[in-house]
mmCIF file of C-alpha atoms and ligand atoms in Angstrom:
data_model
loop_
_atom_site.group_PDB
_atom_site.id
_atom_site.type_symbol
_atom_site.label_atom_id
_atom_site.label_comp_id
_atom_site.label_asym_id
_atom_site.label_seq_id
_atom_site.Cartn_x
_atom_site.Cartn_y
_atom_site.Cartn_z
ATOM 1 C CA MET A 1 77.494 -74.836 111.372
ATOM 2 C CA THR A 2 80.819 -73.622 109.979
ATOM 3 C CA LEU A 3 80.660 -72.082 106.547
ATOM 4 C CA GLY A 4 83.658 -72.361 104.228
ATOM 5 C CA PRO A 5 85.269 -69.280 102.696
ATOM 6 C CA THR A 6 83.167 -67.519 100.071
ATOM 7 C CA VAL A 7 84.463 -66.997 96.539
ATOM 8 C CA GLN A 8 84.659 -63.268 97.373
ATOM 9 C CA SER A 9 86.787 -63.803 100.487
ATOM 10 C CA VAL A 10 89.103 -66.185 98.584
ATOM 11 C CA GLU A 11 89.558 -63.556 95.856
ATOM 12 C CA ALA A 12 90.160 -60.782 98.420
ATOM 13 C CA ALA A 13 92.838 -62.831 100.208
ATOM 14 C CA ALA A 14 94.541 -63.527 96.876
ATOM 15 C CA ARG A 15 94.502 -59.867 95.840
ATOM 16 C CA ASP A 16 95.953 -58.857 99.199
ATOM 17 C CA ALA A 17 98.755 -61.420 98.762
ATOM 18 C CA LEU A 18 99.475 -60.171 95.229
ATOM 19 C CA ASP A 19 99.579 -56.566 96.455
ATOM 20 C CA ARG A 20 102.063 -57.397 99.181
ATOM 21 C CA LEU A 21 104.219 -60.083 97.637
ATOM 22 C CA VAL A 22 104.720 -59.445 93.898
ATOM 23 C CA LEU A 23 107.687 -57.231 93.122
ATOM 24 C CA ASP A 24 108.103 -55.018 90.060
ATOM 25 C CA VAL A 25 111.577 -55.344 88.570
ATOM 26 C CA GLU A 26 112.267 -52.615 86.033
ATOM 27 C CA ASP A 27 114.192 -53.250 82.820
ATOM 28 C CA PHE A 28 114.215 -57.060 83.168
ATOM 29 C CA PRO A 29 114.888 -59.100 81.103
ATOM 30 C CA GLU A 30 115.386 -56.142 78.772
ATOM 31 C CA PRO A 31 115.059 -52.357 78.874
ATOM 32 C CA GLY A 32 111.463 -51.136 79.048
ATOM 33 C CA ILE A 33 109.985 -54.326 80.543
ATOM 34 C CA VAL A 34 108.624 -54.266 84.105
ATOM 35 C CA PHE A 35 108.982 -57.885 85.207
ATOM 36 C CA LYS A 36 106.467 -59.215 87.736
ATOM 37 C CA ASP A 37 108.556 -61.237 90.183
ATOM 38 C CA ILE A 38 106.330 -63.750 91.987
ATOM 39 C CA THR A 39 109.101 -65.505 93.941
ATOM 40 C CA PRO A 40 108.283 -63.671 97.246
ATOM 41 C CA LEU A 41 104.652 -64.776 96.810
ATOM 42 C CA LEU A 42 105.693 -68.402 96.280
ATOM 43 C CA ALA A 43 107.906 -68.249 99.381
ATOM 44 C CA ASP A 44 104.975 -67.166 101.582
ATOM 45 C CA HIS A 45 102.808 -70.157 102.539
ATOM 46 C CA ASP A 46 99.620 -68.201 103.203
ATOM 47 C CA GLY A 47 100.042 -66.044 100.106
ATOM 48 C CA PHE A 48 100.773 -69.027 97.869
ATOM 49 C CA ALA A 49 97.798 -70.934 99.301
ATOM 50 C CA ALA A 50 95.521 -67.918 98.766
ATOM 51 C CA VAL A 51 96.342 -67.522 95.079
ATOM 52 C CA VAL A 52 96.103 -71.263 94.407
ATOM 53 C CA ALA A 53 92.627 -71.318 95.981
ATOM 54 C CA ALA A 54 91.541 -68.314 93.903
ATOM 55 C CA LEU A 55 92.920 -69.751 90.640
ATOM 56 C CA ALA A 56 91.254 -73.103 91.352
ATOM 57 C CA ALA A 57 87.853 -71.373 91.541
ATOM 58 C CA ALA A 58 88.107 -70.985 87.749
ATOM 59 C CA GLY A 59 87.774 -74.778 87.474
ATOM 60 C CA ARG A 60 84.486 -74.915 89.412
ATOM 61 C CA ASP A 61 80.924 -73.861 88.615
ATOM 62 C CA ALA A 62 78.767 -71.664 90.861
ATOM 63 C CA ASP A 63 77.865 -74.694 93.020
ATOM 64 C CA GLY A 64 81.520 -75.579 93.563
ATOM 65 C CA THR A 65 81.428 -78.607 91.259
ATOM 66 C CA VAL A 66 84.688 -79.227 89.411
ATOM 67 C CA VAL A 67 84.075 -78.723 85.685
ATOM 68 C CA VAL A 68 87.507 -79.499 84.228
ATOM 69 C CA ASP A 69 89.354 -82.768 83.631
ATOM 70 C CA LYS A 70 92.932 -81.459 83.377
ATOM 71 C CA VAL A 71 94.892 -78.366 84.369
ATOM 72 C CA ILE A 72 97.662 -77.196 82.036
ATOM 73 C CA GLY A 73 100.600 -75.071 83.143
ATOM 74 C CA MET A 74 102.829 -73.333 80.627
ATOM 75 C CA GLU A 75 106.594 -73.416 81.130
ATOM 76 C CA ALA A 76 107.897 -72.275 83.457
ATOM 77 C CA ARG A 77 106.022 -70.296 86.122
ATOM 78 C CA GLY A 78 102.755 -71.804 84.938
ATOM 79 C CA PHE A 79 104.025 -75.190 86.185
ATOM 80 C CA ILE A 80 104.446 -73.868 89.728
ATOM 81 C CA LEU A 81 100.889 -72.545 89.875
ATOM 82 C CA ALA A 82 99.024 -75.134 87.805
ATOM 83 C CA ALA A 83 100.278 -78.198 89.698
ATOM 84 C CA PRO A 84 98.763 -77.220 93.078
ATOM 85 C CA VAL A 85 95.615 -75.979 91.288
ATOM 86 C CA ALA A 86 95.240 -79.439 89.729
ATOM 87 C CA LEU A 87 95.622 -81.086 93.145
ATOM 88 C CA ALA A 88 93.085 -78.672 94.654
ATOM 89 C CA LEU A 89 90.577 -79.591 91.921
ATOM 90 C CA GLY A 90 91.294 -83.328 92.043
ATOM 91 C CA THR A 91 92.462 -83.411 88.417
ATOM 92 C CA GLY A 92 95.696 -84.264 86.651
ATOM 93 C CA PHE A 93 98.350 -81.692 85.739
ATOM 94 C CA VAL A 94 99.752 -81.408 82.215
ATOM 95 C CA PRO A 95 102.834 -79.368 81.209
ATOM 96 C CA VAL A 96 103.096 -77.379 77.986
ATOM 97 C CA ARG A 97 106.794 -77.054 77.285
ATOM 98 C CA LYS A 98 109.182 -75.097 75.143
ATOM 99 C CA ALA A 99 110.430 -76.836 71.993
ATOM 100 C CA GLY A 100 112.554 -79.953 72.356
ATOM 101 C CA LYS A 101 111.880 -80.726 76.025
ATOM 102 C CA LEU A 102 109.134 -83.357 75.815
ATOM 103 C CA PRO A 103 110.455 -86.901 75.272
ATOM 104 C CA ARG A 104 107.588 -88.436 73.274
ATOM 105 C CA ALA A 105 105.449 -87.574 70.234
ATOM 106 C CA ALA A 106 104.165 -84.026 70.633
ATOM 107 C CA HIS A 107 102.069 -81.423 68.861
ATOM 108 C CA ALA A 108 103.913 -78.141 68.256
ATOM 109 C CA VAL A 109 102.616 -74.599 67.697
ATOM 110 C CA SER A 110 104.831 -71.632 66.828
ATOM 111 C CA TYR A 111 103.821 -68.050 67.496
ATOM 112 C CA ALA A 112 105.308 -64.599 67.125
ATOM 113 C CA LEU A 113 107.020 -62.809 69.986
ATOM 114 C CA GLU A 114 107.912 -59.132 69.964
ATOM 115 C CA TYR A 115 111.283 -60.162 68.533
ATOM 116 C CA GLY A 116 111.515 -63.527 66.779
ATOM 117 C CA ASP A 117 109.199 -66.416 67.573
ATOM 118 C CA ALA A 118 108.660 -69.271 69.998
ATOM 119 C CA THR A 119 107.371 -72.828 69.845
ATOM 120 C CA LEU A 120 105.350 -74.647 72.494
ATOM 121 C CA GLU A 121 104.720 -78.384 72.615
ATOM 122 C CA LEU A 122 102.229 -80.773 74.205
ATOM 123 C CA HIS A 123 102.417 -84.585 74.302
ATOM 124 C CA ARG A 124 99.887 -85.933 71.807
ATOM 125 C CA ASP A 125 98.357 -88.262 74.383
ATOM 126 C CA ALA A 126 98.339 -85.742 77.258
ATOM 127 C CA ILE A 127 94.747 -84.645 76.643
ATOM 128 C CA ALA A 128 92.075 -87.166 75.624
ATOM 129 C CA PRO A 129 89.458 -86.186 73.022
ATOM 130 C CA GLY A 130 86.630 -84.290 74.720
ATOM 131 C CA GLU A 131 88.541 -83.506 77.902
ATOM 132 C CA ARG A 132 87.892 -80.082 79.436
ATOM 133 C CA VAL A 133 91.049 -78.143 80.207
ATOM 134 C CA LEU A 134 91.842 -75.127 82.390
ATOM 135 C CA LEU A 135 95.005 -73.159 81.478
ATOM 136 C CA VAL A 136 97.003 -71.558 84.306
ATOM 137 C CA ASP A 137 99.857 -69.039 84.109
ATOM 138 C CA ASP A 138 101.261 -66.172 86.148
ATOM 139 C CA VAL A 139 100.884 -63.267 83.709
ATOM 140 C CA LEU A 140 98.646 -62.670 80.676
ATOM 141 C CA ALA A 141 100.648 -60.228 78.568
ATOM 142 C CA THR A 142 100.204 -60.318 74.768
ATOM 143 C CA GLY A 143 98.150 -63.521 75.013
ATOM 144 C CA GLY A 144 100.319 -65.384 72.509
ATOM 145 C CA THR A 145 101.229 -68.131 74.972
ATOM 146 C CA VAL A 146 97.596 -68.798 75.864
ATOM 147 C CA LYS A 147 96.465 -68.747 72.220
ATOM 148 C CA ALA A 148 99.170 -71.223 71.198
ATOM 149 C CA THR A 149 98.372 -73.505 74.144
ATOM 150 C CA ARG A 150 94.679 -73.503 73.286
ATOM 151 C CA GLU A 151 95.565 -74.582 69.762
ATOM 152 C CA LEU A 152 97.684 -77.432 71.162
ATOM 153 C CA VAL A 153 94.740 -78.625 73.277
ATOM 154 C CA GLN A 154 92.459 -78.464 70.222
ATOM 155 C CA ARG A 155 94.944 -80.563 68.208
ATOM 156 C CA CYS A 156 94.546 -83.255 70.894
ATOM 157 C CA GLY A 157 90.758 -82.992 70.595
ATOM 158 C CA GLY A 158 90.369 -81.329 73.976
ATOM 159 C CA VAL A 159 88.403 -78.202 74.888
ATOM 160 C CA CYS A 160 89.837 -75.237 76.782
ATOM 161 C CA THR A 161 87.194 -73.953 79.166
ATOM 162 C CA GLY A 162 89.179 -70.986 80.429
ATOM 163 C CA VAL A 163 92.453 -69.460 81.481
ATOM 164 C CA ALA A 164 93.295 -68.367 85.020
ATOM 165 C CA VAL A 165 96.177 -65.982 85.705
ATOM 166 C CA LEU A 166 97.465 -64.037 88.684
ATOM 167 C CA MET A 167 97.768 -60.807 86.710
ATOM 168 C CA GLU A 168 96.865 -59.381 83.334
ATOM 169 C CA LEU A 169 98.699 -56.435 81.846
ATOM 170 C CA SER A 170 95.976 -54.008 80.787
ATOM 171 C CA PHE A 171 98.209 -52.111 78.351
ATOM 172 C CA LEU A 172 98.680 -55.224 76.192
ATOM 173 C CA PRO A 173 95.998 -56.917 74.063
ATOM 174 C CA GLY A 174 95.934 -60.252 75.922
ATOM 175 C CA ARG A 175 92.158 -60.466 76.202
ATOM 176 C CA ALA A 176 91.642 -59.666 72.543
ATOM 177 C CA THR A 177 94.239 -62.248 71.505
ATOM 178 C CA VAL A 178 92.608 -65.065 73.453
ATOM 179 C CA GLY A 179 89.240 -64.277 71.812
ATOM 180 C CA ASP A 180 86.236 -66.038 73.335
ATOM 181 C CA LEU A 181 88.208 -67.968 75.970
ATOM 182 C CA PRO A 182 86.969 -66.903 79.438
ATOM 183 C CA VAL A 183 89.742 -65.175 81.418
ATOM 184 C CA THR A 184 89.938 -65.255 85.221
ATOM 185 C CA SER A 185 92.482 -62.665 86.335
ATOM 186 C CA LEU A 186 93.050 -62.072 90.047
ATOM 187 C CA MET A 187 94.509 -58.623 89.398
ATOM 188 C CA THR A 188 94.728 -56.134 86.510
ATOM 189 C CA VAL A 189 97.851 -53.996 86.376
HETATM 190 P P1 AMP B 1 102.329 -63.539 76.610
HETATM 191 O O1 AMP B 1 102.891 -62.297 76.010
HETATM 192 O O2 AMP B 1 100.926 -63.339 77.153
HETATM 193 O O3 AMP B 1 102.405 -64.701 75.685
HETATM 194 O O4 AMP B 1 103.238 -63.861 77.880
HETATM 195 C C1 AMP B 1 104.292 -64.727 77.709
HETATM 196 C C2 AMP B 1 104.820 -65.266 78.995
HETATM 197 O O5 AMP B 1 105.737 -64.290 79.456
HETATM 198 C C3 AMP B 1 103.819 -65.545 80.092
HETATM 199 O O6 AMP B 1 103.839 -66.935 80.341
HETATM 200 C C4 AMP B 1 104.323 -64.772 81.287
HETATM 201 O O7 AMP B 1 104.713 -65.665 82.299
HETATM 202 C C5 AMP B 1 105.543 -64.034 80.811
HETATM 203 N N1 AMP B 1 105.478 -62.591 80.968
HETATM 204 C C6 AMP B 1 105.096 -61.692 80.052
HETATM 205 N N2 AMP B 1 105.216 -60.449 80.519
HETATM 206 C C7 AMP B 1 105.670 -60.570 81.789
HETATM 207 C C8 AMP B 1 105.988 -59.640 82.835
HETATM 208 N N3 AMP B 1 105.868 -58.310 82.647
HETATM 209 N N4 AMP B 1 106.433 -60.120 84.010
HETATM 210 C C9 AMP B 1 106.562 -61.437 84.194
HETATM 211 N N5 AMP B 1 106.281 -62.366 83.270
HETATM 212 C C10 AMP B 1 105.837 -61.935 82.082
#
């Protein structure tokens, strides 16, 4: 009998890929920010596959049963990760976009950034009432993006069951900002 990979081995492969293939870019996009560049990770088939498998585990219960109906990715790197996670789980993918990009009636939520503010939007019919939604992004920083996206899902009548990210920045209050939403983070930096 051949056993499939365990959750632990999937997580270990993903962490190894993140260690090797995410680059720190200092002072981008502005002085004082260390930008996590995931493009080398995306360009590596095995690394990309490893992190997608590990993120997708957040959409399954302990028995491996899929427990979400949709996977949301937040513009823009969230799209790249959430779409293959949705395919891995057998669910649909839904984009949350920056203001003015979605062509049909949308809910909008504005939130504060360090300087100024931002608005995210979600098509009103993208999530059906009662649907269970997993959020996927590359980095959990202040948590504002996740909090705003959760509110968009709630406006549609959906339920966020969790957020899965490659990395969380431990020196920022992302976890506190997202409150009781379960966070799956493949790496803490
Ligand atoms: P947040 O502050 O949690 O709302 O993060 C906002 C967005 O900015 C997330 O979708 C991340 O993709 C991105 N982000 C924040 N900090 C970084 C960072 N240091 N490196 C790369 N992306 C980041």
